[in-house]
PDB file of C-alpha atoms in Angstrom:
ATOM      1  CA  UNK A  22      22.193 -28.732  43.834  1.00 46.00           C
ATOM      2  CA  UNK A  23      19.137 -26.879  43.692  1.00 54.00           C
ATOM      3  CA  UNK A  24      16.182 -28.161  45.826  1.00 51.00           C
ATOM      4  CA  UNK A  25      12.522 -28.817  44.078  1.00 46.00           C
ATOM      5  CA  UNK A  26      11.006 -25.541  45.697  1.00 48.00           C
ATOM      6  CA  UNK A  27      14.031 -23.575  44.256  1.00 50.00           C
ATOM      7  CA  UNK A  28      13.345 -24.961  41.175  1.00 51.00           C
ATOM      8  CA  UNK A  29       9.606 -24.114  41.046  1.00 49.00           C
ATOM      9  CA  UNK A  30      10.497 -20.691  42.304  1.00 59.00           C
ATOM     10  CA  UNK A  31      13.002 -20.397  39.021  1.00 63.00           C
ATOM     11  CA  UNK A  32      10.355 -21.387  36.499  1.00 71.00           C
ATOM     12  CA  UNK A  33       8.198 -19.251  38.235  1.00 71.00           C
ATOM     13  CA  UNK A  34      10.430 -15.712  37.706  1.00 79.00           C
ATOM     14  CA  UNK A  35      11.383 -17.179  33.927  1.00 79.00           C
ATOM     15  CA  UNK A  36       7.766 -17.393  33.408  1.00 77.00           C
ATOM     16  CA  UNK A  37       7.048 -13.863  34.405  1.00 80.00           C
ATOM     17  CA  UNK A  38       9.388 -12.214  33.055  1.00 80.00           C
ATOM     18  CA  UNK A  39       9.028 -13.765  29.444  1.00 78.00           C
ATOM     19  CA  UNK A  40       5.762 -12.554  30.017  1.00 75.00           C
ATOM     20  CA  UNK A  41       7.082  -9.126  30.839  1.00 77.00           C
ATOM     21  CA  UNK A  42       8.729  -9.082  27.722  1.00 74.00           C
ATOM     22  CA  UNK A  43       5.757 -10.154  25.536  1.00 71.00           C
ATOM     23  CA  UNK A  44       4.069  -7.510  26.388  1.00 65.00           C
ATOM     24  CA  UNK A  45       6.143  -5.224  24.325  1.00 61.00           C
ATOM     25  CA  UNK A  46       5.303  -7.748  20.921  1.00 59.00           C
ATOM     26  CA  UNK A  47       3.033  -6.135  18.780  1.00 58.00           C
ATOM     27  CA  UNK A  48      -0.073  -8.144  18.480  1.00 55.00           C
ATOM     28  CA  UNK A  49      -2.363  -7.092  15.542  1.00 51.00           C
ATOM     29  CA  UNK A  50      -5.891  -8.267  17.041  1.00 45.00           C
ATOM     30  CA  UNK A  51      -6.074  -6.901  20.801  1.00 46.00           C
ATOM     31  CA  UNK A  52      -9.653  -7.837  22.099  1.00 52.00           C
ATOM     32  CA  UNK A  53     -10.157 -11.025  23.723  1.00 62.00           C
ATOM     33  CA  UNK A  54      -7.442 -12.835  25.082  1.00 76.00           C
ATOM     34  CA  UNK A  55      -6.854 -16.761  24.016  1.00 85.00           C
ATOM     35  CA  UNK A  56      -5.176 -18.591  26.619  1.00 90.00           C
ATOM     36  CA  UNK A  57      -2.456 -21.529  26.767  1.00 90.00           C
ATOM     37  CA  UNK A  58      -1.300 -24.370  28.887  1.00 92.00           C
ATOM     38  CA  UNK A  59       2.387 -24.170  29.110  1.00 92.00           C
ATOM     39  CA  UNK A  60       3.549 -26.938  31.205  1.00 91.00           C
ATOM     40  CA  UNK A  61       7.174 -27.433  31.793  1.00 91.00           C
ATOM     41  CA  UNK A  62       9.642 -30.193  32.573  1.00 89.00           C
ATOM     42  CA  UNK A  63       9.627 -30.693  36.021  1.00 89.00           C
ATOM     43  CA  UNK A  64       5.355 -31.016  35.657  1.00 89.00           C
ATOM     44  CA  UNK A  65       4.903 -27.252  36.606  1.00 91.00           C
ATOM     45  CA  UNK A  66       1.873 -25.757  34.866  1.00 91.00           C
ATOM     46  CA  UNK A  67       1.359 -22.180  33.763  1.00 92.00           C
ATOM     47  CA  UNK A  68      -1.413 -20.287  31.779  1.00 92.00           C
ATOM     48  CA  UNK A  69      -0.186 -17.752  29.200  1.00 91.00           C
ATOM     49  CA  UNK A  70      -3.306 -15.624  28.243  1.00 89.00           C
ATOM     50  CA  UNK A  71      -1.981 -14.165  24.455  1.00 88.00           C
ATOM     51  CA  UNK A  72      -3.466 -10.350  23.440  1.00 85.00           C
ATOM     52  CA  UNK A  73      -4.781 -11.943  20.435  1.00 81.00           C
ATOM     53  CA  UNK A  74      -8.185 -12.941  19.926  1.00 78.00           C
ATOM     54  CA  UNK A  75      -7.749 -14.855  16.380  1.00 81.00           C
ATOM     55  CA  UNK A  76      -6.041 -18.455  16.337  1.00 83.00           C
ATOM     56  CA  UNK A  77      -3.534 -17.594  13.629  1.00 83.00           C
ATOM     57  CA  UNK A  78      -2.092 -14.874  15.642  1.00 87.00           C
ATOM     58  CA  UNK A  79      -2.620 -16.308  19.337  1.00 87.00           C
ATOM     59  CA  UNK A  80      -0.207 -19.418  17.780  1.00 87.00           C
ATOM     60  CA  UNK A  81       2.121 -17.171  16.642  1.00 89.00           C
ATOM     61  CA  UNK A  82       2.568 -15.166  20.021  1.00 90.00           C
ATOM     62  CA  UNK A  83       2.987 -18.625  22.542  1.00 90.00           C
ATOM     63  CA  UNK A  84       5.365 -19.800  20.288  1.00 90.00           C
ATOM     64  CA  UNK A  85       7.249 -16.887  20.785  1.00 90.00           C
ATOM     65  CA  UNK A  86       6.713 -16.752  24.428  1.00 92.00           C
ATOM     66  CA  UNK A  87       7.712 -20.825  24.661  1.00 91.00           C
ATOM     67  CA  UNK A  88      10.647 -19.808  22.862  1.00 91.00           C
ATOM     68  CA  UNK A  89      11.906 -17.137  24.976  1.00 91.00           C
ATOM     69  CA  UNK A  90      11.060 -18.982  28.081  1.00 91.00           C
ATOM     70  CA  UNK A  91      13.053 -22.261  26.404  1.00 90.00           C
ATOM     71  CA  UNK A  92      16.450 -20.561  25.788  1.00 91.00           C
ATOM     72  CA  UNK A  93      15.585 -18.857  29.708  1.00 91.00           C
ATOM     73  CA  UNK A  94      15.745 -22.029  31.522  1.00 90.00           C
ATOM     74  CA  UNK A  95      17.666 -24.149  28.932  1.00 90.00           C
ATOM     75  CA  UNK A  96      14.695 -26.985  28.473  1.00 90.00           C
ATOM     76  CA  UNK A  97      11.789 -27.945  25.891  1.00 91.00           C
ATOM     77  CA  UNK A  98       8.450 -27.499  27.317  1.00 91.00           C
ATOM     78  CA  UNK A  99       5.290 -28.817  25.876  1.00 92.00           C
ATOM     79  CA  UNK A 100       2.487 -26.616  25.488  1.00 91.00           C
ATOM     80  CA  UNK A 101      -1.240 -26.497  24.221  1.00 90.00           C
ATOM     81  CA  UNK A 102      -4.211 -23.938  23.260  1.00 88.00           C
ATOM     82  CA  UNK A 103      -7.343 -23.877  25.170  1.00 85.00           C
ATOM     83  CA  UNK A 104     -10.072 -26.001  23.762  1.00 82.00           C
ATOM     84  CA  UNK A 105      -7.211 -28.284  21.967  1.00 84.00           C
ATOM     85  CA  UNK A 106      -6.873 -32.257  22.950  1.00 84.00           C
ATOM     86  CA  UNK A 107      -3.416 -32.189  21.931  1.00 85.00           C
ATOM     87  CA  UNK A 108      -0.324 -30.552  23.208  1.00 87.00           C
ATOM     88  CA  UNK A 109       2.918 -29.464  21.524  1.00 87.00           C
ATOM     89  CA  UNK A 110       6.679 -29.747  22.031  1.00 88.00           C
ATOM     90  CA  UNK A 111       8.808 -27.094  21.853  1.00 83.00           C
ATOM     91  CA  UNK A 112       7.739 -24.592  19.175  1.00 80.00           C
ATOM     92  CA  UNK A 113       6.597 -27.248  16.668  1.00 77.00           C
ATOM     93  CA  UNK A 114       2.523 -26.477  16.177  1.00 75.00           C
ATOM     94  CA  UNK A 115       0.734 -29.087  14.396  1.00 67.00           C
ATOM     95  CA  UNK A 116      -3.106 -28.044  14.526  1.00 62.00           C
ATOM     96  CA  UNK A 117      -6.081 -29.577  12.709  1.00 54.00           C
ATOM     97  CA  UNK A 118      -5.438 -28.201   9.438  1.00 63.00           C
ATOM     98  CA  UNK A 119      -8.430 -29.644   7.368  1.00 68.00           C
ATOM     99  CA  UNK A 120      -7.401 -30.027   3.622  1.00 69.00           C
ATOM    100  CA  UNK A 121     -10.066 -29.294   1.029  1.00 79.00           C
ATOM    101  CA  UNK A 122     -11.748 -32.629  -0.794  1.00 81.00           C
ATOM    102  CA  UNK A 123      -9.571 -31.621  -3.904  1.00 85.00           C
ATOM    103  CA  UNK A 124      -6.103 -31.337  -2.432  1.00 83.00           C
ATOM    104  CA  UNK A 125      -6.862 -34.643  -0.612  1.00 79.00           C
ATOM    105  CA  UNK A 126      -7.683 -36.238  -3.833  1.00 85.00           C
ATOM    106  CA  UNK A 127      -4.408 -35.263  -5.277  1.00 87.00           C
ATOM    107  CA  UNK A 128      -2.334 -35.949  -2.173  1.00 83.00           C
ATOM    108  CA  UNK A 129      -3.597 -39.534  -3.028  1.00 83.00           C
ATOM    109  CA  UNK A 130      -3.318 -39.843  -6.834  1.00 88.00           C
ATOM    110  CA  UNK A 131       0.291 -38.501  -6.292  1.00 87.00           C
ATOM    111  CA  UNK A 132       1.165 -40.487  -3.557  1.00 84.00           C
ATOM    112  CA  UNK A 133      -0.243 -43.755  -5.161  1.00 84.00           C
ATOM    113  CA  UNK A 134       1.981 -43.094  -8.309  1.00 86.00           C
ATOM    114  CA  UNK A 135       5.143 -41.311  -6.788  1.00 84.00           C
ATOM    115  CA  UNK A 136       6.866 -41.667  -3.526  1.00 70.00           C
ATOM    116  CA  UNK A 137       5.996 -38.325  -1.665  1.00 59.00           C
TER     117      UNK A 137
END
């Protein structure tokens, strides 16, 4: 049975070395770094700083890091962007997505008259 330190010391290799191995993911904006708050099961928190400096493509990199650091230690961790209130399991993203005024107003006529 491993002990807690043991433990800590595990998620601390899998971390760097899934971080090893992102380096080698090509990243099409490389100037300024976004960062995320990966924190795992056991309560351990890590900051992954992504190469991308848009939002689109910093997503798209930590969920490929949380990914490869999932099927490393065999557990869903929860994970957030800095500057976000809310965090997010596994590789499941759900950010403020803000609907124009028009596609709200048919999400609602439709929804009135159909089941959706």
């Amino acid at each position: 049975m491993e002990t807690a330190t043991n433990k800590l010391t595990m998620n601390y290799e899998v971390f760097e070395d899934c971080r090893r191995n992102m380096e080698t993911v090509i990243v099409y904006e490389r100037t300024t770094r976004m960062s995320a708050e990966i924190i795992f099961k056991n309560g351990d928190r890590r900051i992954y700083h992504a190469k991308s400096e848009s939002k689109k493509y910093a997503i798209k990199e930590v969920a490929i890091f949380v990914e490869s650091i999932e099927q490393a230690i065999g557990e869903k961790v929860m994970w957030r962007l800095k500057g976000e209130k809310q965090y997010n399991f596994s590789t499941n993203y759900h950010g403020n997505e803000n609907e124009s005024l028009p596609a709200r107003m048919k999400k609602a006529i439709l929804g009135y008259f159909f089941d959706i």
